[in-house]
Amino acid sequence: MNFLSKTLFAGMTLFAIINVANAGVVVGGTRVIYDGNKKEASVAVNNPDTTPYLIQSWIDTQNKGSDAGKIPFIITPPLYRLEGGQKNVERIVLTGALPQNQESLYWLNIKAIPSAKRSDNSLQIAIKTRIKLIYRPTALTDVSLDKEAENLTWRKSGDQIQVTNPGNYVMSFGEILVNGSRIENATYVLPNSTASFPLPSHNSGGSVTFKIINDYGGVGDTHRKNI
């Protein structure tokens, strides 16, 4: 086998392994909303594949390791083997104090590592899923995120667009368009905070169109504001 053939074969093998790993483990949702009225929250992890996976789960902040010792949640089980065709439910329990007048944002990480025989020399790729974990206090459980979205204020600042959230909910964006041009990597704005996103080149502002992602991961109504 010549060098080119070996390279192509290696690339195809790696691509196949990555595809298998992606297809192997499915996390039941794009976010977890922890209802302050409940004792715990949960997320399902499903393995429709025939390959067993080692599942490792943990919770951190946007800054990851910087506040690792202050995470007010525990997740159980944090480490387990998930057989092919099986499903497990991970439970999240609040163990510390969080603000009761606004939502708090953390991140749930689930890493899936495919098992391999000792005689198998193929490269095994671990796939990590990272989704939002939003704690919603008891006083805020009756919510319409699309209604809250109308209170967001927008302004152009240099080569960025700024959005201010005067409310008490984490507002995640499905999309943001400025004069019809899409803002890349438009993520979210925290409660009582301001977030900034780079404007597309040569965009002078004028109007902004945006959509909010709801509790179930779906995209809500279209909202329009002038800037």
CSV table of N, CA and C in Angstrom, one decimal, residues 4 10 146:
chain,number,residue,atom,x,y,z
A,4,LEU,N,-0.1,7.5,-0.3
A,4,LEU,CA,-1.4,8.1,-0.5
A,4,LEU,C,-2.6,7.2,-0.1
A,10,ALA,N,-6.4,5.8,6.5
A,10,ALA,CA,-6.4,6.3,7.9
A,10,ALA,C,-7.4,7.4,8.1
A,146,ASP,N,-40.7,34.6,25.3
A,146,ASP,CA,-40.9,35.5,24.2
A,146,ASP,C,-41.5,36.8,24.7
